[in-house]
Structures are given as structure tokens and as C-alpha cells.
Short mmCIF file of C-alpha atoms and ligand atoms in Angstrom, two decimals:
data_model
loop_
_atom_site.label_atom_id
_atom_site.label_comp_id
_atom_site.label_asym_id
_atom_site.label_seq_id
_atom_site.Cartn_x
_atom_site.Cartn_y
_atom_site.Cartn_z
CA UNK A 207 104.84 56.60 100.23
CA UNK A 208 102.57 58.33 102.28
CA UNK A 209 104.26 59.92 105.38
CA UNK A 210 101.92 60.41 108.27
CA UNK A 211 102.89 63.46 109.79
CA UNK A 212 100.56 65.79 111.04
CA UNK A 213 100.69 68.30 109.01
CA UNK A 214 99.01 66.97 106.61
CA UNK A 215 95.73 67.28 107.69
CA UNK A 216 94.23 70.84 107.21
CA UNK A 217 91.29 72.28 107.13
CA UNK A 218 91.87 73.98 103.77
CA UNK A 219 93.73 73.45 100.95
CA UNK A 220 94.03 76.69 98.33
CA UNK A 221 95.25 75.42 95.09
CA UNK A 222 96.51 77.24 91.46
CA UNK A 223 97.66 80.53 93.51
CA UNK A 224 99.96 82.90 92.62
CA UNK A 225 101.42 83.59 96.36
CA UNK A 226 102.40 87.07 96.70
CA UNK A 227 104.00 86.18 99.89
CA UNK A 228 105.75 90.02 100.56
CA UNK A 229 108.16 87.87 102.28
CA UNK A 230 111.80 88.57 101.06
CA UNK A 231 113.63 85.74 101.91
CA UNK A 232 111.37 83.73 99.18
CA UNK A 233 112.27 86.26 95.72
CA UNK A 234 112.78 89.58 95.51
CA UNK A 235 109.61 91.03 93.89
CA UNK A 236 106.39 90.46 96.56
CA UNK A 237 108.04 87.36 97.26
CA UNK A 238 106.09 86.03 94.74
CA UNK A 239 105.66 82.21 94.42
CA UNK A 240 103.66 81.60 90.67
CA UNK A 241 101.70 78.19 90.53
CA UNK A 242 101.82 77.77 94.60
CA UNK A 243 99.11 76.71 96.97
CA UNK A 244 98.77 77.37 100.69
CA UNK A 245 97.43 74.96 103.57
CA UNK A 246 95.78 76.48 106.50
CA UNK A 247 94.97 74.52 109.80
CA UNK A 248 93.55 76.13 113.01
CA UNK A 249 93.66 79.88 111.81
CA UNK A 250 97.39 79.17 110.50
CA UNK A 251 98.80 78.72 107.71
CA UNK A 252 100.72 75.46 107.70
CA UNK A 253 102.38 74.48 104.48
CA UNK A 254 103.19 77.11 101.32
CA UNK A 255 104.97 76.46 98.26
CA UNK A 256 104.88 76.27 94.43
CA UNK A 257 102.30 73.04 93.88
CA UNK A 258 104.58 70.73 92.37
CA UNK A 259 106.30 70.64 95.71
CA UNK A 260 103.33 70.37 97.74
CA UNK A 261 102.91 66.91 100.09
CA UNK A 262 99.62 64.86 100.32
CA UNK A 263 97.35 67.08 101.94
CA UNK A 264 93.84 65.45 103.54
CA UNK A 265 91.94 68.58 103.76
CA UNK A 266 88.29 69.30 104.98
CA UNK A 267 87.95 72.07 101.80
CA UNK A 268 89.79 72.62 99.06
CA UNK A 269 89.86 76.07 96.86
CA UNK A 270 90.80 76.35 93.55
CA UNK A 271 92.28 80.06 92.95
CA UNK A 272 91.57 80.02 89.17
CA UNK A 273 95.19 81.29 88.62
CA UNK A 274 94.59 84.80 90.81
CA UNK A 275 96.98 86.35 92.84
CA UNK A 276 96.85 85.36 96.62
CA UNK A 277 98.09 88.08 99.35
CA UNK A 278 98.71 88.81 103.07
CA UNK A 279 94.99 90.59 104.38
CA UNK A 280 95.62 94.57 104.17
CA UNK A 281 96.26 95.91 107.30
CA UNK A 282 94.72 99.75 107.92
CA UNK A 283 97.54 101.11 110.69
CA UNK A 284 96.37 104.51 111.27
CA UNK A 285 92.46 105.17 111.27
CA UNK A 286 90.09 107.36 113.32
CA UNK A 287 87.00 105.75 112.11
CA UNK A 288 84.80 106.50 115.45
CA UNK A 289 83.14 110.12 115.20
CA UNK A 290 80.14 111.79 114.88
CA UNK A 291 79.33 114.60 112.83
CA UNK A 292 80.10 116.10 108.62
CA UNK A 293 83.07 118.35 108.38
CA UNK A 294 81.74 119.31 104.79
CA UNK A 295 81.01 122.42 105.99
CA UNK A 296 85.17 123.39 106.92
CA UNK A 297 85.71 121.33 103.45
CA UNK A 298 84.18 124.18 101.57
CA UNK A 299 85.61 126.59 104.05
CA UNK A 300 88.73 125.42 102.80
CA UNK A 301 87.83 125.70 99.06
CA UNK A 302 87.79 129.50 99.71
CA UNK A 303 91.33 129.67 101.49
CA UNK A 304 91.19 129.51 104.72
CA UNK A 305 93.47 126.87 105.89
CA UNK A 306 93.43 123.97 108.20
CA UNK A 307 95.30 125.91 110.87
CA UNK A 308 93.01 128.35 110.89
CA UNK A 309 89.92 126.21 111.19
CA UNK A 310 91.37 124.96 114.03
CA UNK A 311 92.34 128.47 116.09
CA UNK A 312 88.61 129.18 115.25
CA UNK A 313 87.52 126.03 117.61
CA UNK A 314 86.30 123.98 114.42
CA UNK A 315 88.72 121.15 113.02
CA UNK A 316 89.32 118.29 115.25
CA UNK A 317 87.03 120.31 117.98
CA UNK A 318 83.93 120.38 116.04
CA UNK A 319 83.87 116.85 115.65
CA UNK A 320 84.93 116.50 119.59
CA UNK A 321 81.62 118.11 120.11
CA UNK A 322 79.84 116.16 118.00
CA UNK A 323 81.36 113.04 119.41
CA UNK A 324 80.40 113.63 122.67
CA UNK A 325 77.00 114.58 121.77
CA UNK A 326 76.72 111.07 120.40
CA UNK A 327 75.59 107.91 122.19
CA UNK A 328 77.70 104.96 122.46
CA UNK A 329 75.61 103.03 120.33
CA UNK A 330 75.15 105.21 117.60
CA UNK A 331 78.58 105.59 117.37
CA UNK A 332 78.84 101.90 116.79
CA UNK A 333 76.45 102.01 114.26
CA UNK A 334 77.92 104.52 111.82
CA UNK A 335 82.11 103.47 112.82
CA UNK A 336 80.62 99.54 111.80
CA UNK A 337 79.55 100.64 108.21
CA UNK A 338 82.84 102.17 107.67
CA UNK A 339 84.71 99.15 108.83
CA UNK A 340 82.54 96.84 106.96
CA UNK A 341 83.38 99.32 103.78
CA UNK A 342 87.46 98.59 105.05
CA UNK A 343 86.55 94.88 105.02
CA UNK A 344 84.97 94.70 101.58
CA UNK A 345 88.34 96.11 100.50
CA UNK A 346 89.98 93.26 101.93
CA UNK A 347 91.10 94.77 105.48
CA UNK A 348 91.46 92.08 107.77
CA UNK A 349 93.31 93.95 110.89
CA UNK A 350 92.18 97.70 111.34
CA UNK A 351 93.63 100.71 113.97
CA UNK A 352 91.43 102.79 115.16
CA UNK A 353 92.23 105.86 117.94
CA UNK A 354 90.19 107.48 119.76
CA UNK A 355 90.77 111.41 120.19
CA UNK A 356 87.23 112.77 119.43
CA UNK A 357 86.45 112.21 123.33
CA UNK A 358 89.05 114.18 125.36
CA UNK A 359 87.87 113.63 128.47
CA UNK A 360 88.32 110.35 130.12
CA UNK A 361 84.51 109.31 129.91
CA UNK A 362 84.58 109.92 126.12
CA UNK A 363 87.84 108.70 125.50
CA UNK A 364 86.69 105.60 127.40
CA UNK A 365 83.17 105.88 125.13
CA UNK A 366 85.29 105.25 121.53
CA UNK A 367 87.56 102.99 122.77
CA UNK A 368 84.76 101.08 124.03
CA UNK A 369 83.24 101.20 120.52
CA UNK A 370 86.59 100.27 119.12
CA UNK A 371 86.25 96.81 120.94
CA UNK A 372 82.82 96.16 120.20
CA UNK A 373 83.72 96.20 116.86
CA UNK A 374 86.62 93.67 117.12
CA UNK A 375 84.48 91.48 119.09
CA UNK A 376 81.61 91.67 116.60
CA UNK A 377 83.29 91.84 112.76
CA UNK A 378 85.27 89.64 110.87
CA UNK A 379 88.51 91.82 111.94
CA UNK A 380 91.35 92.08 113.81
CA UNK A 381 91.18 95.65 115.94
CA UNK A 382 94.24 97.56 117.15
CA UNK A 383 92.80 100.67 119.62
CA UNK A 384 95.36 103.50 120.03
CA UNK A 385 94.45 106.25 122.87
CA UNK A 386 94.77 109.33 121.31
CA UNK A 387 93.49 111.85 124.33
CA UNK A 388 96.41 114.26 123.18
CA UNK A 389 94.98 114.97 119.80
CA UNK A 390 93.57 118.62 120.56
CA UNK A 391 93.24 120.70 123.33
CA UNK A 392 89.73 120.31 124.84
CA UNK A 393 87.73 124.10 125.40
CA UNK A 394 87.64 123.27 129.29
CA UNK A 395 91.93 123.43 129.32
CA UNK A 396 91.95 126.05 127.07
CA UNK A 397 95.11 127.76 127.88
CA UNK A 398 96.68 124.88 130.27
CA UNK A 399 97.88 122.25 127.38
CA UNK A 400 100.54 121.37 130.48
CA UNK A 401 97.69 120.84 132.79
CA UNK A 402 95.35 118.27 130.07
CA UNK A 403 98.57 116.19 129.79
CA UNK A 404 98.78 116.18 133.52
CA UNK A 405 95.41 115.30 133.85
CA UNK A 406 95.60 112.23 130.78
CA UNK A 407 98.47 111.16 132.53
CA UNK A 408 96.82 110.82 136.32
CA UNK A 409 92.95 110.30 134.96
CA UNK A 410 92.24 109.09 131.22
CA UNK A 411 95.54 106.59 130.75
CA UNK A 412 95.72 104.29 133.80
CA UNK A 413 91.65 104.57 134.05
CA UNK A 414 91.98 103.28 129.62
CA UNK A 415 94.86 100.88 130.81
CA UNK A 416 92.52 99.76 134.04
CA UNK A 417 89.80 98.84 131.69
CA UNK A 418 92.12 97.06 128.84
CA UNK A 419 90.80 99.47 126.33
CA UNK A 420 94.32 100.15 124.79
CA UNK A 421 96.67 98.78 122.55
CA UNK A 422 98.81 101.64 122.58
CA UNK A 423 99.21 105.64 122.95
CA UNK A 424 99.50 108.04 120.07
CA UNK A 425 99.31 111.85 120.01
CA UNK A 426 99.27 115.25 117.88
CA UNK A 427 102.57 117.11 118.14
CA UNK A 428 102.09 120.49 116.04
CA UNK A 429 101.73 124.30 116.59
CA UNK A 430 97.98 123.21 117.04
CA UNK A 431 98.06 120.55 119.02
CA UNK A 432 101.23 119.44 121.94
CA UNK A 433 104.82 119.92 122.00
CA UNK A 434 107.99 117.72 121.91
CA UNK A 435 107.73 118.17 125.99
CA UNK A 436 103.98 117.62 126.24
CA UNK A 437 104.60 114.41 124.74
CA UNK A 438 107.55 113.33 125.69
CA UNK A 439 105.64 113.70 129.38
CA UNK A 440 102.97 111.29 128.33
CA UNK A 441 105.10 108.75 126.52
CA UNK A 442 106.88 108.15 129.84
CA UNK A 443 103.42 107.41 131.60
CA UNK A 444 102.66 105.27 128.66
CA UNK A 445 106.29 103.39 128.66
CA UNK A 446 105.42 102.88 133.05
CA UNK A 447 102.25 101.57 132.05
CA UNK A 448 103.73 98.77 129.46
CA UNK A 449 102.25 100.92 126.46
CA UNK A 450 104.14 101.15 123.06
CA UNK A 451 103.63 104.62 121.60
CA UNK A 452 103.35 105.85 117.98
CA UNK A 453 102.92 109.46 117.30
CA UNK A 454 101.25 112.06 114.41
CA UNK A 455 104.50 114.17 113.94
CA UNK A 456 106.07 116.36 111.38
CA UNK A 457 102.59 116.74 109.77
CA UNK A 458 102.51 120.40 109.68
CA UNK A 459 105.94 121.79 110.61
CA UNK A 460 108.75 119.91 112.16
CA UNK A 461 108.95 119.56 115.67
CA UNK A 462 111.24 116.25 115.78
CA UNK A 463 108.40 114.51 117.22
CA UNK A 464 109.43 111.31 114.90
CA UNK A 465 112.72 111.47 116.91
CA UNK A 466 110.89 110.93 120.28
CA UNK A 467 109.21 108.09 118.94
CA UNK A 468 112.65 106.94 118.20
CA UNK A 469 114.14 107.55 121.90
CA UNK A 470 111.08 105.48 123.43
CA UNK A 471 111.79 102.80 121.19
CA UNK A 472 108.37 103.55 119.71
CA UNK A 473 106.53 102.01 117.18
CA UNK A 474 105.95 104.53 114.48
CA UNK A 475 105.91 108.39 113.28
CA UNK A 476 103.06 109.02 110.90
CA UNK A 477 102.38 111.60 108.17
CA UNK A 478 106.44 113.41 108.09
CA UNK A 479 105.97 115.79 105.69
CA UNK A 480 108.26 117.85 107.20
CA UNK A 481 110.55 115.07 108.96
CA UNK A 482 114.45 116.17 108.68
CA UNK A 483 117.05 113.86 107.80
CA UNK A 484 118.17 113.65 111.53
CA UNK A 485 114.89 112.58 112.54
CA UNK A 486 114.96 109.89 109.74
CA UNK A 487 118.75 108.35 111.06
CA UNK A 488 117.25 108.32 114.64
CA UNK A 489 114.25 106.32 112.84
CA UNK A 490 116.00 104.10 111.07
CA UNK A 491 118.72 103.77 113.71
CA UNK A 492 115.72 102.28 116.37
CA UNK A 493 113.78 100.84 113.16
CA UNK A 494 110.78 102.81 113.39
CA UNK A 495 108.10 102.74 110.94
CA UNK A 496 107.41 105.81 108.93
CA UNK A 497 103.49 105.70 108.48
CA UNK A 498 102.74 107.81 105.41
CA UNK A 499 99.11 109.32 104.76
CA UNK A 500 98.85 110.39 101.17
CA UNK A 501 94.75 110.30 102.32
CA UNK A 502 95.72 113.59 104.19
CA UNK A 503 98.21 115.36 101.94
CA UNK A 504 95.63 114.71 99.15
CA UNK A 505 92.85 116.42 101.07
CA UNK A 506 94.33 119.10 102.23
CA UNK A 507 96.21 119.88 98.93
CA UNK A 508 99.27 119.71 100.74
CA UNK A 509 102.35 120.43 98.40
CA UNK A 510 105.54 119.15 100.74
CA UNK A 511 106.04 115.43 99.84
CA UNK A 512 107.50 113.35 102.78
CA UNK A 513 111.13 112.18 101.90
CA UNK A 514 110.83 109.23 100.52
CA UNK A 515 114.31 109.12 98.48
CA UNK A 516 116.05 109.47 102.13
CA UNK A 517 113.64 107.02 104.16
CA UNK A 518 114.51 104.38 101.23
CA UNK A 519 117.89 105.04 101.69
CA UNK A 520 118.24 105.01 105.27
CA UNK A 521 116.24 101.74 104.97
CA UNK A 522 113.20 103.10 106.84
CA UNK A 523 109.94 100.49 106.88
CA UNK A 524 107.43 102.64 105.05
CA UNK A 525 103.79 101.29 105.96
CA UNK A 526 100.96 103.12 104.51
CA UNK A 527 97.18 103.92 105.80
CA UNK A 528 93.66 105.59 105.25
CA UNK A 529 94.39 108.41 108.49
CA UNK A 530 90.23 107.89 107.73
CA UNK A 531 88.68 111.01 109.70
CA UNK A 532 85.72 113.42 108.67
CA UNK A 533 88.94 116.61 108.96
CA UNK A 534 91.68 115.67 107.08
CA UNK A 535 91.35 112.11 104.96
CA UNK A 536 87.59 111.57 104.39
CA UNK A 537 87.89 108.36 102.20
CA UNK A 538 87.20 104.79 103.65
CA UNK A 539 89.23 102.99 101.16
CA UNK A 540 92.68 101.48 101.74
CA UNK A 541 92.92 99.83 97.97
CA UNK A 542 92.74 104.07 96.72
CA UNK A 543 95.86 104.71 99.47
CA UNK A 544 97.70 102.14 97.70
CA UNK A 545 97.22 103.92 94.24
CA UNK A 546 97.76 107.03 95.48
CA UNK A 547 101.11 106.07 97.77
CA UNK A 548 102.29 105.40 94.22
CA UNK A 549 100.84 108.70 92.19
CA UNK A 550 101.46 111.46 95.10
CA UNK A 551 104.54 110.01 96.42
CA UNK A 552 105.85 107.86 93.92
CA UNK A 553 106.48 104.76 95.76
CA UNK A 554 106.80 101.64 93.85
CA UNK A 555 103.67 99.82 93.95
CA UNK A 556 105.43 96.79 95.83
CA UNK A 557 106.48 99.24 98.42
CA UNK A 558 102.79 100.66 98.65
CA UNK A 559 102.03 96.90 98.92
CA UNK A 560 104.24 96.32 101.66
CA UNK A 561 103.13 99.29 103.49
CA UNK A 562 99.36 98.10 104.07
CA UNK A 563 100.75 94.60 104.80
CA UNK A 564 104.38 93.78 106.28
CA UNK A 565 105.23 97.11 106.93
CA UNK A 566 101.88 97.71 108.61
CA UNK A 567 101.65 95.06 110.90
CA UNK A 568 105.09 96.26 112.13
CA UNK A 569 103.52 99.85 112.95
CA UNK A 570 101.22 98.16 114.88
CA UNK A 571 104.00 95.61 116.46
CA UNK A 572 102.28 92.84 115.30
CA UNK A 573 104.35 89.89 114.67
CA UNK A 574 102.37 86.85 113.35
CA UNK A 575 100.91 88.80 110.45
CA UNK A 576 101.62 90.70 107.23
CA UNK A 577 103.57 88.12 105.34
CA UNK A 578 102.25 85.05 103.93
CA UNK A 579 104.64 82.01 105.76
CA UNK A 580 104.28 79.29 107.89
CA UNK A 581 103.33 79.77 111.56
CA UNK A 582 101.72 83.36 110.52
CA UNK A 583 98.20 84.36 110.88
CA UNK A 584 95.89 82.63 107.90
CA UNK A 585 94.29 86.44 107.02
CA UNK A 586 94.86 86.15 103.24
CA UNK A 587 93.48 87.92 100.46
CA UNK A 588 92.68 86.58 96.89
CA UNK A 589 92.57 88.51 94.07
CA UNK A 590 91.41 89.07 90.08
CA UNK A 591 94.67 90.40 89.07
CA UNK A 592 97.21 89.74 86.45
CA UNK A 593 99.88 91.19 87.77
CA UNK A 594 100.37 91.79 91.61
CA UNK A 595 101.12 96.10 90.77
CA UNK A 596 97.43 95.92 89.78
CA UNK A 597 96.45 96.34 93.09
CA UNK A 598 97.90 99.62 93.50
CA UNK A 599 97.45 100.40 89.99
CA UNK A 600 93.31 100.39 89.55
CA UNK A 601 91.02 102.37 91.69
CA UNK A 602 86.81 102.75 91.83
CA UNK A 603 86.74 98.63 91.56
CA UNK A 604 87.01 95.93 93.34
CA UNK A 605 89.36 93.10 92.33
CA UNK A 606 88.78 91.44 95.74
CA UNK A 607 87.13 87.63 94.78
CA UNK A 608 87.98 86.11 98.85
CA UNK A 609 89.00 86.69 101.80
CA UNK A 610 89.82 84.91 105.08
CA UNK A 611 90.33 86.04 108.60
CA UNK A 612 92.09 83.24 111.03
CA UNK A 613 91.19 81.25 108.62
CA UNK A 614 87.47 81.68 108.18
CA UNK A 615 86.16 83.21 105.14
CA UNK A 616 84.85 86.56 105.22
CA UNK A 617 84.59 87.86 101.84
CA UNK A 618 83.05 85.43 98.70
CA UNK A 619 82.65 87.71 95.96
N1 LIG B 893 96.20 114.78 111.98
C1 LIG B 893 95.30 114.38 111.11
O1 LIG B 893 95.45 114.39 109.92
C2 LIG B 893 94.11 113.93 111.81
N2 LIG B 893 94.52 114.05 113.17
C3 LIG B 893 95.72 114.60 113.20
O2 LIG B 893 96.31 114.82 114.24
C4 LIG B 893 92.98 114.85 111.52
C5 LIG B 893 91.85 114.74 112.44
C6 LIG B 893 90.76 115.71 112.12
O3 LIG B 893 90.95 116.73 111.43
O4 LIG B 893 89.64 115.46 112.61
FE1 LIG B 894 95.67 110.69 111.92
#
């Protein structure tokens, strides 16, 4: 009998999938689903299950996956893709000994590239941050986060967030823009940290929030960059303001900025090298996301591992992302952060999984994405795998074959 309900007309039909849903409810390992097939409808997906189970579908296209390994998009939660200039120069600087600290006390670090940012023009800022995304996208990124923080002042803060929406509205991607104006001290407060946070939280944040240039507020709490105070100050402008707030902490030392994400109900602490276990009950207590960077602790040949053993055991989300920026994590590749969540950190490669897709969107607070079920956002991935760890497994190629955002294909492969 064929039951007329309208569902079962879709717009595409995906057949001979192997559904790594990352949804738990479904099995325990990626929530896989072998021999499934997935219906999508209006950017949705509509109908999942293993294909012997599937209704009649009438659909406009139908796929067959060849027996590949279907996943959620990947989701990049922490980037700062939009800059100008090469930091090669501190890269060999580095080579010799001096450290990232110090390149920063000398004015170079995240304040040459400020320099270079502003120097740059809107447009060619576009240019250069739309070949990296496009590189994200080939990957199989289909939602991105991208700060600004290269600006600090309000004009060019305004300038990369700007840039950060022209590239939503123009690529195949999903954008998340973070304001990051308290990433460095800018040369014109140098000296008055207490007076640039004044002036972010009177000029640059409701003049960002005026303009709806911001998905939410992040900032840089470290010896080098603001306090627990500083920030604290500009979280409560950001919480007035209806802005959820996320925060680089614990990268460097530990100043329980991960904590103060906690108390503002925040939605994630990223890098926490250095994160204490009272930092990680507060965490897991408010259910904040613990963004790790291995990009970053690679690169700067850092040698204290975040604590993974005790944010698995307090049950802390782990998401995972490039932290793509010319200082600290030049590499535009998400696929080469799963691999090395796994080799630097040891997480399992279905936690690295779940931390540039479930976990991820959660960072981001995004709630109709990151898990492949019904009702959620059709940004799927499929893949030339024979085993879902391959993804985090392989680096230097490309096992991407498709992939769809809302629905509409963006990679064919
Ligand atoms: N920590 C980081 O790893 C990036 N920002 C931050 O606060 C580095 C940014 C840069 O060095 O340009
Ligand atoms: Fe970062």
C-alpha cells in the first residue's frame, strides 16, 4: 500500500550509505547506521534509516553512495582566517629561540599582523580570507567561525567582520563571526589595557552589535593579552547586549579564564593547556565546550598537553578546530586537526570526529546541525572511506567524493 503522506516526496534521495550519524541515541560508535540512506527535502533532512526500512520515496534526484561513508559537514569553530600579511619571518625567529611571548613584548605577534591588517583594503582582504575558505570547503567544511581581532579599533574591527559576512553571503558556507577586539593591546592604549576595554565596551561592541556584524564575543586572556577582570568587564557588556561569549583561555598560563566562561553561561574555553581541574568542574558543571587547538600546540612546539583524561571524565564536550592564523596555527586544513587531535593529544578518532561536528556546532550554539537526524540541517559529507576512523587517520589526501550545504551540492569530486 502506498501511504500518501508527505514526506515522501523529497528532493533527494541518497541511497547505499553508511550513515555515520555521530548521534548517540542511534549506536554507540559514530552512531553509525551501515546500509542506510537519507532523504532530504527543503535543506532538511527528512527521513534516515538502514534501507530496508526505508518508505516509498518520490524524489526529484536520487544518489547512489557506492557503499561510502556519509557524515554530518565539518564544522571549523575557532578560525581567524581574515588578515593580511606573512608571519614567516617570527616563524624563523622562533626556530632560533626566541619565544612567542617574546615576539609579542617586541610589538610583532598578533601586532604585526594588526598592522598589516589595517594597511589592507576591505576587498583585498576578501580576496585572500575567500581562498582560504574555499581551501576549508574542499575539505568538506560546511559552517566556518571566523573572529576578527587583527582590526582593534572599531573601524577595522568593523572592516573584518564585514569581510566575514561577505563571505557567508557569497560561498557555499555557513559563517559564524566572533568579535574578538580584546585579542591584543593596540600601540595607541599602550599602557591603558583598562581604558581599550572601556573603550570596546562604549565604541567597537554596540557600534558591531548596531550593524549585526556579530555572532558572538571572544577574547585573549594571558600575561600578553587581558586579565580575568578585563574580561569579565566585557563579557557583561556582551551578556547586556544579548551576546554569547567564548573565550581563548589557559593557552599560555592559567588565569581561570575557562571558569568565567563558565559563570556567564558561555559557550566555550578554547586551547586549555594549562586549564586546572577546578576550571574543568565549573565547565562541565555549566556544560561548556572545551575547544582544543592541537593546530597551535603543534606550531609552537608546545609541550603541556590539555587534560584530556579529566575533561573525559568530567564529561566535558571536546570540539576541535584549525585556530587558522598566520601567528600561531598556519594550516588551512581541518581533516589534518582531526589526525592530529588523535596523534598530539590522543583522542580517539570518534571523539576528534565529534569535535569538528556535534561538539562543534555546540561551541558555536548551534542547534540544528552537527548530527545527522531528522529535522537537522541537510550539510552532509560523503566520503571514500572504509572505515569511519579513516578520516582522522589519513592526512595530505582528500577522501572527500560530495558534499551538500542546505541541501545543495557543493563539492562533486
Ligand atoms: N591565541 C592564538 O593562538 C591566536 N590568538 C590567540 O589569542 C594567535 C593569533 C596570532 O598569533 O596572530
Ligand atoms: Fe585563536
Amino acid at each position: 500500500m502506498n501511504l500518501q503522506t508527505e514526506n515522501q516526496v523529497v528532493d533527494l534521495l541518497i541511497k547505499n550509505v553508511n550513515l555515520m550519524t555521530m548521534d548517540e541515541s542511534v549506536s554507540a560508535s559514530y552512531g553509525l547506521i551501515e546500509h542506510g540512506c537519507i532523504a532530504l527535502r527543503h535543506g532538511n533532512i527528512v527521513w534516515l534509516g538502514p534501507e530496508s526500512t526505508a518508505p516509498e520515496f518520490e524524489a526529484a534526484e536520487i544518489i547512489d553512495g557506492n557503499g561510502h561513508y556519509l557524515s554530518p559537514g565539518l564544522i571549523d569553530c575557532h578560525t581567524h582566517l581574515v588578515f593580511a600579511g606573512s608571519r614567516a619571518k617570527e616563524f624563523e625567529q622562533r626556530l632560533t629561540g626566541v619565544s612567542y611571548q617574546q615576539i609579542a613584548e617586541q610589538g610583532g605577534g598578533i601586532l604585526s599582523t594588526v598592522r598589516a591588517t589595517r594597511a589592507a583594503h576591505e576587498e583585498q582582504l576578501l580576496v585572500s580570507a575567500t581562498k582560504r575558505v574555499r581551501q576549508l570547503i574542499s575539505e568538506g567544511v560546511t559552517t566556518v567561525e571566523i573572529k576578527s581581532g587583527y582590526g582593534l579599533d572599531t573601524d577595522n574591527e568593523i572592516k573584518m567582520l564585514r569581510v566575514a559576512s561577505q563571505l557567508k553571503a557569497q560561498l557555499p558556507v555557513s559563517v559564524s563571526r566572533t568579535f574578538l577586539g580584546a585579542h591584543a593591546l593596540p600601540p595607541e592604549f599602550a599602557g591603558r589595557a583598562d581604558d581599550y576595554i572601556n573603550y570596546l565596551i562604549t565604541d567597537s561592541l554596540p557600534k558591531v552589535v548596531e550593524l549585526d556584524l556579530a555572532d558572538s564575543v571572544d577574547g585573549f586572556c594571558e600575561g600578553i593579552g587581558f586579565s580575568r577582570e578585563q574580561m569579565s568587564r566585557l563579557f557583561a557588556a556582551a551578556d547586556e547586549l544579548g551576546l554569547p561569549v567564548k573565550l581563548h583561555a589557559e593557552q599560555l598560563s592559567d588565569l581561570s579564564g575557562a571558569e568565567l566562561v563558565a559563570e556567564f553561561d558561555g559557550l566555550s574555553a578554547d586551547h586549555l593547556e594549562y586549564l586546572s581541574e577546578q576550571s574543568i568542574k565549573q565547565m562541565a558543571h555549566k556544560n561548556t565546550v572545551a575547544v582544543l587547538l592541537p593546530g597551535a600546540f603543534y606550531t609552537l612546539s608546545e609541550t603541556k598537553l590539555p587534560p584530556i583524561f579529566a575533561l573525559r571524565e568530567h564529561n566535558v564536550p571536546i570540539a576541535i578546530g584549525s585556530d587558522y592564523n598566520p601567528g600561531s596555527s598556519p594550516l588551512c586544513s581541518l581533516k589534518l586537526m582531526l589526525h592530529m587531535a588523535c596523534t598530539q593529544f590522543k583522542l580517539t578518532p570518534e571523539e576528534a570526529t565529534k569535535g569538528v561536528t556535534l561538539n562543534a556546532a555546540k561551541a558555536l550554539g548551534l542547534t540544528d546541525r552537527g548530527v545527522l537526524k531528522v529535522g537537522k540541517k541537510a550539510d552532509l559529507c560523503l566520503w571514500e572511506i572504509e572505515h569511519p576512523a579513516e578520516l582522522a587517520y589519513t592526512f595530505g589526501v582528500n577522501p572527500l567524493v560530495k558534499s551538500w550545504q542546505n541541501g545543495q551540492l557543493v563539492i562533486n569530486n
